[in-house]
């Protein structure tokens, strides 16, 4: 699959070969990063337009662009201080931005909105999270983190743990790993189960109790309760504490398990887990820069 000039809006755009190819590209970018970067994107400009809070995703898109010699313009608070405030449409905003830049990274709290801006845009738009729907680049960096540890995806047992209904990250993990021979364990309260669309094509079992499966797992990908996605945020309180990855739980896990979390974390990941060598969530932040370097190269060159 050739991504040159293409928007990356959904994990659906990837297949087995393009994922493996991206992993190889990321490995090469790891070397580039070690040298401090290069200038293959010299003269290229990215706009980071974020309608929703972000720490890692925005900084890592920007870092990736700068490490490859590109340039960045950024608005971290589009909802408050862009012409969207004056009721400009997303289509117009996309059209306008694309007259100035070569690529756009965008995040928005509502599903489908990144695609709307991309319709107006004359340059590629990269989905940096559209509400509770998808977060393709986080999914890709999660895969890269798995790849770095195991050098493969086939044959792994992966638990997706937490608010599977609302976590766009866990949606994207499922939708990308479905191209491999992965056995999933979906761990969540019943009301927060993975939506049917993301169960399509994966082999899985569901449980509310991670203790049942902990000893079999190769990967735990967990994410906080997505409080802001609940119609009534108070409703999410009852689920607090129902899926905590404790050091006690981890005593029953394989020694080469890896624990992923896109961060920010809440109670699901106590800080004493940080000292466990199986915890990979800070390494994931670095991997996020690497995978976005790889993706920007594929889209822009
Ligand atoms: C995630 C997100 O924004 O969906 N964070 C991230 O991109 N690193 C996860 C979350 O907010 O829980």
mmCIF file of C-alpha atoms in Angstrom, residues 65-272:
data_model
loop_
_atom_site.group_PDB
_atom_site.id
_atom_site.type_symbol
_atom_site.label_atom_id
_atom_site.label_comp_id
_atom_site.label_asym_id
_atom_site.label_seq_id
_atom_site.Cartn_x
_atom_site.Cartn_y
_atom_site.Cartn_z
ATOM 1 C CA UNK A 65 8.466 16.586 11.891
ATOM 2 C CA UNK A 66 11.333 18.620 13.380
ATOM 3 C CA UNK A 67 13.620 15.562 13.685
ATOM 4 C CA UNK A 68 13.232 15.052 9.941
ATOM 5 C CA UNK A 69 14.136 18.667 9.186
ATOM 6 C CA UNK A 70 10.542 19.796 8.612
ATOM 7 C CA UNK A 71 8.700 22.767 10.099
ATOM 8 C CA UNK A 72 5.631 23.063 12.296
ATOM 9 C CA UNK A 73 2.822 25.522 12.951
ATOM 10 C CA UNK A 74 0.568 24.569 15.794
ATOM 11 C CA UNK A 75 -2.698 25.514 17.442
ATOM 12 C CA UNK A 76 -3.335 23.450 20.565
ATOM 13 C CA UNK A 77 -6.709 24.990 21.308
ATOM 14 C CA UNK A 78 -8.592 25.251 18.009
ATOM 15 C CA UNK A 79 -11.960 24.981 19.737
ATOM 16 C CA UNK A 80 -11.401 28.270 21.561
ATOM 17 C CA UNK A 81 -9.223 30.388 19.330
ATOM 18 C CA UNK A 82 -9.738 29.439 15.682
ATOM 19 C CA UNK A 83 -12.460 30.598 13.279
ATOM 20 C CA UNK A 84 -14.440 27.492 14.258
ATOM 21 C CA UNK A 85 -15.540 29.866 17.050
ATOM 22 C CA UNK A 86 -17.109 32.017 14.290
ATOM 23 C CA UNK A 87 -18.874 28.940 12.902
ATOM 24 C CA UNK A 88 -16.473 28.311 10.049
ATOM 25 C CA UNK A 89 -17.043 24.781 8.796
ATOM 26 C CA UNK A 90 -14.433 22.035 9.166
ATOM 27 C CA UNK A 91 -14.455 21.666 5.374
ATOM 28 C CA UNK A 92 -13.502 25.349 4.943
ATOM 29 C CA UNK A 93 -10.913 25.110 7.715
ATOM 30 C CA UNK A 94 -9.329 22.149 5.923
ATOM 31 C CA UNK A 95 -9.354 23.943 2.570
ATOM 32 C CA UNK A 96 -7.796 27.064 4.092
ATOM 33 C CA UNK A 97 -5.054 25.317 6.066
ATOM 34 C CA UNK A 98 -4.081 23.240 3.066
ATOM 35 C CA UNK A 99 -3.241 26.413 1.109
ATOM 36 C CA UNK A 100 -0.425 26.996 3.607
ATOM 37 C CA UNK A 101 0.982 23.666 4.734
ATOM 38 C CA UNK A 102 1.964 20.246 3.346
ATOM 39 C CA UNK A 103 0.325 18.038 5.965
ATOM 40 C CA UNK A 104 -2.151 18.441 8.828
ATOM 41 C CA UNK A 105 -2.285 16.481 12.110
ATOM 42 C CA UNK A 106 -5.669 16.871 13.756
ATOM 43 C CA UNK A 107 -7.459 15.816 16.930
ATOM 44 C CA UNK A 108 -11.107 16.460 17.753
ATOM 45 C CA UNK A 109 -13.560 15.276 20.431
ATOM 46 C CA UNK A 110 -16.200 14.149 17.909
ATOM 47 C CA UNK A 111 -16.048 10.979 15.781
ATOM 48 C CA UNK A 112 -15.857 11.575 12.034
ATOM 49 C CA UNK A 113 -14.721 15.203 12.266
ATOM 50 C CA UNK A 114 -11.145 14.590 11.125
ATOM 51 C CA UNK A 115 -12.539 13.022 7.957
ATOM 52 C CA UNK A 116 -14.712 16.095 7.432
ATOM 53 C CA UNK A 117 -11.739 18.451 7.563
ATOM 54 C CA UNK A 118 -9.838 16.076 5.267
ATOM 55 C CA UNK A 119 -12.614 16.355 2.667
ATOM 56 C CA UNK A 120 -11.883 20.054 2.331
ATOM 57 C CA UNK A 121 -8.114 19.704 2.521
ATOM 58 C CA UNK A 122 -5.847 19.542 -0.525
ATOM 59 C CA UNK A 123 -3.057 17.985 1.582
ATOM 60 C CA UNK A 124 -2.929 14.771 3.667
ATOM 61 C CA UNK A 125 -4.645 14.870 7.050
ATOM 62 C CA UNK A 126 -3.488 12.580 9.848
ATOM 63 C CA UNK A 127 -6.038 11.493 12.436
ATOM 64 C CA UNK A 128 -4.581 12.186 15.879
ATOM 65 C CA UNK A 129 -7.761 10.955 17.568
ATOM 66 C CA UNK A 130 -11.403 11.561 16.643
ATOM 67 C CA UNK A 131 -13.473 11.332 19.777
ATOM 68 C CA UNK A 132 -14.230 7.825 20.970
ATOM 69 C CA UNK A 133 -13.738 6.418 17.472
ATOM 70 C CA UNK A 134 -10.117 5.850 16.427
ATOM 71 C CA UNK A 135 -6.554 6.853 17.196
ATOM 72 C CA UNK A 136 -4.624 5.224 14.351
ATOM 73 C CA UNK A 137 -1.153 6.577 15.111
ATOM 74 C CA UNK A 138 -1.365 5.473 18.754
ATOM 75 C CA UNK A 139 -2.403 2.019 17.542
ATOM 76 C CA UNK A 140 0.597 1.992 15.213
ATOM 77 C CA UNK A 141 3.006 2.954 17.968
ATOM 78 C CA UNK A 142 1.517 0.280 20.209
ATOM 79 C CA UNK A 143 2.228 -2.254 17.459
ATOM 80 C CA UNK A 144 5.758 -0.938 17.092
ATOM 81 C CA UNK A 145 6.305 -1.349 20.841
ATOM 82 C CA UNK A 146 5.117 -4.971 20.586
ATOM 83 C CA UNK A 147 7.310 -5.454 17.514
ATOM 84 C CA UNK A 148 10.396 -4.174 19.315
ATOM 85 C CA UNK A 149 9.878 -6.694 22.090
ATOM 86 C CA UNK A 150 8.780 -9.793 20.174
ATOM 87 C CA UNK A 151 9.783 -9.164 16.546
ATOM 88 C CA UNK A 152 6.399 -10.602 15.525
ATOM 89 C CA UNK A 153 2.665 -10.338 16.154
ATOM 90 C CA UNK A 154 1.559 -13.839 15.182
ATOM 91 C CA UNK A 155 1.011 -16.198 18.070
ATOM 92 C CA UNK A 156 0.687 -13.509 20.751
ATOM 93 C CA UNK A 157 -2.017 -13.343 23.383
ATOM 94 C CA UNK A 158 -3.102 -9.751 23.916
ATOM 95 C CA UNK A 159 -5.410 -8.439 26.641
ATOM 96 C CA UNK A 160 -7.218 -5.181 25.979
ATOM 97 C CA UNK A 161 -8.159 -3.915 29.403
ATOM 98 C CA UNK A 162 -10.448 -1.139 30.553
ATOM 99 C CA UNK A 163 -13.088 1.090 29.007
ATOM 100 C CA UNK A 164 -13.215 -0.801 25.726
ATOM 101 C CA UNK A 165 -16.380 0.998 24.690
ATOM 102 C CA UNK A 166 -14.858 4.458 24.680
ATOM 103 C CA UNK A 167 -11.104 3.990 24.324
ATOM 104 C CA UNK A 168 -10.157 4.960 20.775
ATOM 105 C CA UNK A 169 -6.668 3.604 21.459
ATOM 106 C CA UNK A 170 -7.900 0.103 22.268
ATOM 107 C CA UNK A 171 -10.210 0.258 19.234
ATOM 108 C CA UNK A 172 -7.213 0.983 17.036
ATOM 109 C CA UNK A 173 -5.089 -1.749 18.680
ATOM 110 C CA UNK A 174 -7.792 -4.323 17.923
ATOM 111 C CA UNK A 175 -8.336 -3.128 14.388
ATOM 112 C CA UNK A 176 -4.638 -3.226 13.488
ATOM 113 C CA UNK A 177 -3.774 -6.512 15.213
ATOM 114 C CA UNK A 178 -6.674 -8.270 13.469
ATOM 115 C CA UNK A 179 -4.358 -8.738 10.491
ATOM 116 C CA UNK A 180 -2.249 -11.153 12.550
ATOM 117 C CA UNK A 181 -2.791 -14.423 14.317
ATOM 118 C CA UNK A 182 -3.464 -12.777 17.687
ATOM 119 C CA UNK A 183 -5.698 -14.150 20.408
ATOM 120 C CA UNK A 184 -7.449 -11.370 22.273
ATOM 121 C CA UNK A 185 -8.803 -11.321 25.788
ATOM 122 C CA UNK A 186 -11.206 -8.420 26.194
ATOM 123 C CA UNK A 187 -11.275 -7.395 29.835
ATOM 124 C CA UNK A 188 -13.963 -4.887 30.806
ATOM 125 C CA UNK A 189 -17.218 -4.496 32.690
ATOM 126 C CA UNK A 190 -20.024 -5.744 30.427
ATOM 127 C CA UNK A 191 -21.427 -2.241 29.848
ATOM 128 C CA UNK A 192 -18.021 -1.065 28.609
ATOM 129 C CA UNK A 193 -17.481 -3.895 26.113
ATOM 130 C CA UNK A 194 -15.676 -3.412 22.798
ATOM 131 C CA UNK A 195 -18.139 -2.152 20.133
ATOM 132 C CA UNK A 196 -19.100 -4.824 17.534
ATOM 133 C CA UNK A 197 -17.378 -2.912 14.712
ATOM 134 C CA UNK A 198 -13.987 -3.464 16.388
ATOM 135 C CA UNK A 199 -14.687 -7.107 17.205
ATOM 136 C CA UNK A 200 -15.066 -7.789 13.522
ATOM 137 C CA UNK A 201 -12.366 -10.157 12.331
ATOM 138 C CA UNK A 202 -10.633 -10.731 15.668
ATOM 139 C CA UNK A 203 -10.436 -13.952 17.653
ATOM 140 C CA UNK A 204 -11.378 -13.191 21.265
ATOM 141 C CA UNK A 205 -12.860 -14.167 24.567
ATOM 142 C CA UNK A 206 -14.378 -11.734 27.049
ATOM 143 C CA UNK A 207 -14.042 -11.593 30.801
ATOM 144 C CA UNK A 208 -14.507 -9.118 33.628
ATOM 145 C CA UNK A 209 -11.685 -10.688 35.572
ATOM 146 C CA UNK A 210 -8.109 -10.406 34.345
ATOM 147 C CA UNK A 211 -6.920 -12.775 37.102
ATOM 148 C CA UNK A 212 -8.411 -15.645 35.077
ATOM 149 C CA UNK A 213 -5.978 -15.110 32.215
ATOM 150 C CA UNK A 214 -3.008 -13.199 33.587
ATOM 151 C CA UNK A 215 -0.558 -16.127 33.368
ATOM 152 C CA UNK A 216 -1.171 -16.630 29.621
ATOM 153 C CA UNK A 217 -0.704 -13.080 28.419
ATOM 154 C CA UNK A 218 2.112 -11.644 26.291
ATOM 155 C CA UNK A 219 0.723 -8.111 26.111
ATOM 156 C CA UNK A 220 -1.570 -6.054 28.318
ATOM 157 C CA UNK A 221 -2.811 -2.910 26.616
ATOM 158 C CA UNK A 222 -4.765 -0.889 29.149
ATOM 159 C CA UNK A 223 -6.262 2.585 29.171
ATOM 160 C CA UNK A 224 -8.016 4.787 31.724
ATOM 161 C CA UNK A 225 -11.778 5.142 32.011
ATOM 162 C CA UNK A 226 -12.631 7.711 29.346
ATOM 163 C CA UNK A 227 -14.576 9.880 31.748
ATOM 164 C CA UNK A 228 -15.099 12.728 29.299
ATOM 165 C CA UNK A 229 -16.902 10.386 26.877
ATOM 166 C CA UNK A 230 -19.603 9.445 29.370
ATOM 167 C CA UNK A 231 -22.871 11.322 28.898
ATOM 168 C CA UNK A 232 -22.973 11.727 32.633
ATOM 169 C CA UNK A 233 -19.374 11.626 33.935
ATOM 170 C CA UNK A 234 -20.663 10.608 37.377
ATOM 171 C CA UNK A 235 -21.772 7.294 35.784
ATOM 172 C CA UNK A 236 -18.178 6.271 35.299
ATOM 173 C CA UNK A 237 -17.445 6.384 39.035
ATOM 174 C CA UNK A 238 -18.943 2.948 39.581
ATOM 175 C CA UNK A 239 -16.343 1.380 37.306
ATOM 176 C CA UNK A 240 -13.384 2.959 39.074
ATOM 177 C CA UNK A 241 -11.027 0.336 40.387
ATOM 178 C CA UNK A 242 -12.588 -2.510 38.388
ATOM 179 C CA UNK A 243 -9.458 -3.088 36.291
ATOM 180 C CA UNK A 244 -6.280 -2.168 38.140
ATOM 181 C CA UNK A 245 -2.935 -3.603 37.030
ATOM 182 C CA UNK A 246 -1.360 -4.125 40.433
ATOM 183 C CA UNK A 247 2.115 -5.416 41.273
ATOM 184 C CA UNK A 248 0.311 -8.265 43.036
ATOM 185 C CA UNK A 249 -1.526 -9.211 39.818
ATOM 186 C CA UNK A 250 1.722 -9.042 37.857
ATOM 187 C CA UNK A 251 3.324 -11.660 40.099
ATOM 188 C CA UNK A 252 1.187 -14.185 38.223
ATOM 189 C CA UNK A 253 2.245 -12.944 34.770
ATOM 190 C CA UNK A 254 4.949 -14.119 32.344
ATOM 191 C CA UNK A 255 8.396 -12.602 32.806
ATOM 192 C CA UNK A 256 8.403 -11.366 29.218
ATOM 193 C CA UNK A 257 4.940 -9.832 29.301
ATOM 194 C CA UNK A 258 4.742 -6.171 28.240
ATOM 195 C CA UNK A 259 2.364 -3.602 29.710
ATOM 196 C CA UNK A 260 1.173 -0.836 27.408
ATOM 197 C CA UNK A 261 -0.779 2.289 28.271
ATOM 198 C CA UNK A 262 -1.084 5.361 26.020
ATOM 199 C CA UNK A 263 -1.180 7.634 29.109
ATOM 200 C CA UNK A 264 -2.430 9.711 30.810
ATOM 201 C CA UNK A 265 -2.970 7.077 33.481
ATOM 202 C CA UNK A 266 -5.379 7.125 36.338
ATOM 203 C CA UNK A 267 -5.961 4.505 38.988
ATOM 204 C CA UNK A 268 -5.718 1.608 36.482
ATOM 205 C CA UNK A 269 -1.936 1.788 36.611
ATOM 206 C CA UNK A 270 -0.449 2.429 40.068
ATOM 207 C CA UNK A 271 2.943 4.144 39.997
ATOM 208 C CA UNK A 272 4.697 1.248 41.760
#
